[in-house]
Amino acid sequence: MDADWLCFHPNPTKPRFVPPPGAVDAHCHVFGPAAEFPFAPERKYTPCDASKAQLFALRDFLGFSRNVIVQATCHGNDNRALVDALVHSGGRARGVASVSRDVTDAELSAMHAAGVRGVRFNFLRRLVDFTPRPVLAEIAARVAPLRWHVVVYFEAQDLPELADFFTSLPTTVVVDHMGRPDVGQPVDGPEFGAFLRLLDEHPNIWSKVSCPERLSKSGPPGYDDVVPFARRVVERFPDRVLWGTDWPHPNMKGHMPDDGHLVDVIPRIAPTAGLQRRLLVDNPMRLYWSH
Ligand code: 0GY
C-alpha cells in the first residue's frame, strides 16, 4: 500500500444509535485482497486490503443489514472483487460498477444477475483519468434499460460546468457526498444553494448524505460543521437520500474515522424515526432491491 495510506479503524466504537431493522449502508467499498483481485495498473493509489468478510463483519457490528458496494477506482473497470463480494453476500449486498464503452450486453446482464444496479462516473482528476462526456452519455444510455442509475462524484466548484450533463442523463442520478460542499461556507450560501436547486428542479437526482469525515473542518467525533448541510438535504428531499459509511475510507490523510462515530451522526441529520427509516431502509430498498 502507499507509504502514507491510512488503513481503516481496527476496532470502531459500538454506536449509540441503533439503525432501524433492515438498514442499508449504501456507500462502501472492498479493496482486493490484492493477491486474489489485483489492483488496476492505471490506479491513482494503492490501498490496504479490505475484504468482503471484513466489510460484512463491520455491517453486523454497526447494526446494519445490507450493503451497497461501490466499485473503488483502484480496481478501475475490473469489477471482479465487487462481483465476488456481491455473490457471497447471501443477497444482502448490491453494487455500483465502473464500466467502459466496450462493455458487452452479456457482461452487463451478468453484473445485473450478481446484484449490480448502477454505474459510477467519477470527475475527480486525483482518482481517474478524464472520460469524454459523449462516452459517459453512451454508457448511461446502455444501462438505462436495465433500470440502473448513475452515481456521480465531483467537487462543488465543478458543479456549474457539470450540471447540464447531469440533467441530460436518462436515469436516476445519485450524487456522492452532497457534491462535496465547502462546509466553511454558509448552508444558505450560493454554493450549496446551487446544489439544492439542482435537486429541487430535477426529481430524478438523489444525494448521498455521506462522508462528514471528508468534508469537515471541525473534525471528529461529531463532525459538527457538516451536520447542518446533511440535515438540510435529508429534510428537504427525504425520499431521495442515501447514507453510507464509506468504509474503508480511501484517501483519508488527516485522520481515520471511527465508524461507530459516523453512525452516531445519523440521528443528528435525520432527527425523526420516519426520516431515519426513509434514509436507511425505504430509499435504498427502492433503488437497489426492487428490481
Ligand atoms: C469515496 C471517495 C474517494 C475515493 C473513491 O473509488 C474511489 O477511489 O471513491 C476519495 O478519494 O475521495 O467515495 O470513496
XYZ file of C-alpha atoms and ligand atoms in Angstrom:
305
model
C 0.000 0.000 0.000
C 1.068 3.642 -0.405
C 3.508 4.866 2.249
C 1.048 7.476 3.549
C -2.010 5.203 3.351
C -4.220 5.108 6.460
C -5.840 1.723 6.990
C -9.427 1.537 8.302
C -10.122 1.762 12.053
C -9.222 -1.610 13.646
C -11.814 -1.554 16.470
C -14.566 1.031 16.000
C -16.852 2.072 18.827
C -20.258 0.421 19.167
C -22.631 3.208 18.060
C -25.232 4.521 20.493
C -27.676 4.934 17.599
C -29.452 1.697 16.708
C -30.359 1.657 12.995
C -33.894 0.517 12.123
C -34.355 -3.125 11.086
C -33.222 -3.686 7.504
C -30.884 -0.651 7.406
C -28.578 -0.318 4.387
C -25.024 1.040 4.356
C -25.347 2.446 0.829
C -21.760 3.572 0.208
C -18.817 1.333 0.967
C -16.042 -0.433 -0.908
C -13.915 -3.564 -0.973
C -10.188 -3.455 -1.780
C -8.814 -6.730 -3.162
C -7.467 -8.700 -1.417
C -4.758 -7.840 -3.937
C -3.403 -11.401 -4.071
C -6.789 -12.571 -5.357
C -8.075 -9.436 -7.113
C -5.093 -7.329 -8.257
C -5.478 -3.562 -8.333
C -5.734 -1.908 -11.764
C -2.495 -0.827 -13.474
C -3.959 2.662 -14.141
C -4.896 3.234 -10.455
C -4.008 6.501 -8.737
C -3.478 4.960 -5.286
C -2.647 1.587 -3.754
C -4.686 0.905 -0.612
C -4.537 -1.700 2.141
C -6.600 -4.824 1.537
C -10.187 -4.513 2.801
C -12.064 -7.741 2.210
C -15.723 -8.653 1.885
C -15.519 -10.643 5.130
C -14.258 -7.553 6.982
C -16.994 -5.429 5.402
C -19.743 -7.881 6.346
C -18.401 -8.129 9.920
C -18.495 -4.331 10.203
C -22.068 -4.304 8.810
C -23.182 -6.647 11.587
C -21.227 -4.837 14.307
C -22.720 -1.445 13.404
C -26.273 -2.848 13.320
C -26.870 -2.775 9.563
C -28.498 -5.470 7.419
C -27.260 -4.700 3.923
C -24.510 -3.025 1.903
C -24.261 -1.186 -1.381
C -20.693 -1.713 -2.533
C -19.326 0.920 -4.889
C -16.517 -0.048 -7.254
C -13.372 1.701 -5.996
C -11.174 3.459 -8.545
C -8.121 1.408 -7.505
C -9.822 -1.521 -9.314
C -10.521 0.531 -12.470
C -13.131 -1.150 -14.690
C -12.266 -4.613 -13.395
C -15.336 -5.365 -11.269
C -14.329 -8.893 -10.173
C -13.712 -8.040 -6.496
C -17.054 -6.214 -6.366
C -18.963 -9.057 -8.044
C -17.269 -11.626 -5.792
C -18.447 -9.692 -2.722
C -21.991 -9.438 -4.101
C -22.349 -13.128 -4.913
C -21.034 -14.093 -1.468
C -23.358 -11.718 0.402
C -26.387 -14.000 0.549
C -28.422 -11.356 -1.282
C -27.514 -8.724 1.295
C -25.341 -6.587 -0.985
C -25.942 -4.703 -4.207
C -23.302 -2.965 -6.283
C -22.339 0.037 -8.359
C -19.801 -0.813 -11.076
C -17.389 1.082 -13.307
C -17.546 0.166 -16.975
C -16.059 1.336 -20.257
C -17.956 1.869 -23.513
C -16.635 -1.548 -24.621
C -18.692 -3.434 -22.032
C -20.897 -6.040 -23.729
C -24.596 -6.594 -23.111
C -23.758 -10.080 -21.823
C -21.352 -8.562 -19.270
C -23.994 -6.066 -18.148
C -26.551 -8.882 -17.762
C -24.108 -10.963 -15.738
C -23.408 -7.997 -13.458
C -27.144 -7.400 -13.050
C -27.624 -11.050 -12.049
C -24.852 -10.633 -9.453
C -26.574 -7.579 -7.976
C -25.137 -4.530 -9.764
C -27.729 -1.766 -10.112
C -25.688 1.253 -11.169
C -22.532 2.678 -12.716
C -20.360 5.417 -11.295
C -18.999 8.397 -13.229
C -16.088 9.977 -11.392
C -14.948 13.530 -12.153
C -12.086 13.817 -9.653
C -8.789 14.004 -11.528
C -6.906 12.760 -8.472
C -8.884 9.483 -8.814
C -9.422 8.855 -12.535
C -8.338 9.953 -15.994
C -10.753 12.113 -17.982
C -13.531 10.368 -19.949
C -15.311 12.456 -22.622
C -18.956 13.261 -21.865
C -20.296 11.602 -25.064
C -18.724 8.329 -23.913
C -20.375 8.639 -20.481
C -23.685 9.501 -22.155
C -23.356 6.371 -24.289
C -22.788 4.226 -21.161
C -25.782 5.808 -19.417
C -27.974 5.003 -22.425
C -26.766 1.381 -22.335
C -27.619 0.857 -18.640
C -30.917 2.781 -18.609
C -32.957 -0.171 -19.995
C -31.702 -2.276 -17.060
C -33.152 0.415 -14.742
C -29.688 1.053 -13.370
C -28.815 4.505 -12.097
C -25.709 6.658 -12.472
C -23.701 7.710 -9.423
C -21.704 10.912 -9.950
C -18.721 12.025 -7.884
C -17.471 15.589 -8.262
C -16.410 18.596 -6.196
C -18.710 21.553 -5.559
C -16.685 24.027 -7.615
C -17.194 21.839 -10.700
C -20.997 21.662 -10.448
C -21.720 24.725 -12.656
C -19.778 23.147 -15.501
C -21.222 19.633 -14.988
C -24.874 20.390 -14.209
C -26.106 20.345 -17.834
C -24.530 16.955 -18.349
C -26.107 15.552 -15.194
C -29.562 16.828 -16.113
C -29.252 15.291 -19.598
C -28.828 11.750 -18.229
C -31.750 9.380 -18.874
C -31.522 7.604 -15.499
C -31.832 8.341 -11.807
C -28.659 10.233 -10.853
C -27.176 9.831 -7.356
C -24.708 12.476 -6.180
C -21.937 11.278 -3.881
C -21.372 13.103 -0.591
C -23.755 16.029 -1.326
C -21.495 17.174 -4.142
C -18.655 17.770 -1.666
C -19.688 21.229 -0.402
C -17.223 23.613 1.211
C -18.764 23.497 4.702
C -16.840 26.648 5.613
C -19.444 28.484 3.524
C -22.960 29.095 4.857
C -25.548 26.369 4.386
C -27.765 29.133 2.956
C -24.967 30.421 0.721
C -24.824 30.412 -3.083
C -22.660 27.314 -3.499
C -24.863 24.927 -1.532
C -27.909 26.793 -2.827
C -26.973 25.785 -6.379
C -26.810 22.133 -5.304
C -30.183 22.274 -3.531
C -31.711 23.965 -6.574
C -30.447 21.171 -8.811
C -32.376 18.664 -6.677
C -35.412 20.980 -6.420
C -35.637 21.213 -10.191
C -34.797 17.585 -11.072
C -36.746 14.912 -9.204
C -34.563 12.153 -10.705
C -31.489 13.465 -8.823
C -30.729 11.949 -5.404
C -27.964 12.633 -2.883
C -25.861 10.580 -0.530
C -25.545 12.416 2.784
C -22.293 10.606 3.481
C -18.671 11.399 4.280
C -18.759 14.038 7.019
C -15.180 12.921 7.694
C -14.095 14.114 4.237
C -15.945 17.423 4.325
C -15.468 18.507 7.923
C -13.010 21.133 9.098
C -14.143 20.816 12.738
C -13.401 17.064 12.708
C -14.329 14.030 14.783
C -16.141 12.744 16.700
C -19.181 14.904 15.861
C -18.234 16.464 12.517
C -20.458 19.303 13.703
C -19.884 21.630 10.747
C -21.234 19.065 8.240
C -24.422 18.310 10.192
C -26.469 21.353 9.030
C -25.674 20.588 5.389
C -26.701 16.943 5.581
C -29.760 17.716 7.677
C -30.905 20.297 5.142
C -30.747 17.708 2.346
C -32.481 14.987 4.388
C -35.321 17.278 5.469
C -35.842 18.783 2.023
C -35.548 15.572 -0.022
C -36.485 12.777 2.407
C -37.320 10.311 -0.375
C -34.119 10.878 -2.370
C -31.348 10.485 0.199
C -28.994 7.610 0.995
C -26.444 7.155 3.771
C -23.193 5.165 3.839
C -20.090 4.655 5.924
C -17.610 4.957 3.009
C -15.623 2.156 4.693
C -12.664 1.558 4.253
C -12.358 5.320 3.711
C -9.999 5.657 0.735
C -7.514 8.515 0.717
C -8.209 9.831 4.195
C -4.963 11.595 5.096
C -5.695 13.660 8.211
C -7.452 11.059 10.350
C -9.180 7.690 10.048
C -12.783 7.895 11.226
C -14.242 5.600 13.854
C -17.184 4.020 12.002
C -19.245 3.977 15.211
C -18.922 7.766 15.438
C -20.105 8.085 11.837
C -23.243 6.063 12.652
C -23.893 8.341 15.618
C -24.125 11.310 13.244
C -27.268 9.782 11.653
C -29.849 10.882 14.274
C -28.458 14.431 14.069
C -29.013 14.661 10.308
C -32.244 12.604 10.299
C -33.812 13.533 13.644
C -37.063 11.529 13.489
C -37.714 7.805 13.231
C -39.604 8.436 9.982
C -36.694 10.238 8.352
C -34.290 7.555 9.567
C -36.435 4.798 8.066
C -36.612 6.534 4.686
C -32.883 7.314 4.649
C -31.658 3.899 5.774
C -34.336 1.457 4.590
C -37.075 2.673 2.215
C -34.930 4.688 -0.212
C -32.064 2.208 -0.678
C -34.514 -0.704 -0.905
C -36.410 1.092 -3.673
C -33.252 1.912 -5.632
C -31.362 -1.369 -5.182
C -33.698 -4.209 -4.196
C -36.938 -3.552 -6.103
C -35.908 -4.990 -9.489
C -15.169 7.700 -1.895
C -14.138 8.720 -2.023
C -12.898 8.611 -2.589
C -12.411 7.524 -3.361
C -13.116 6.713 -4.167
O -13.376 4.990 -5.675
C -12.572 5.672 -5.051
O -11.356 5.526 -5.144
O -14.416 6.819 -4.242
C -11.992 9.765 -2.412
O -10.777 9.577 -2.508
O -12.493 10.904 -2.181
O -16.334 7.972 -2.120
O -14.827 6.574 -1.541
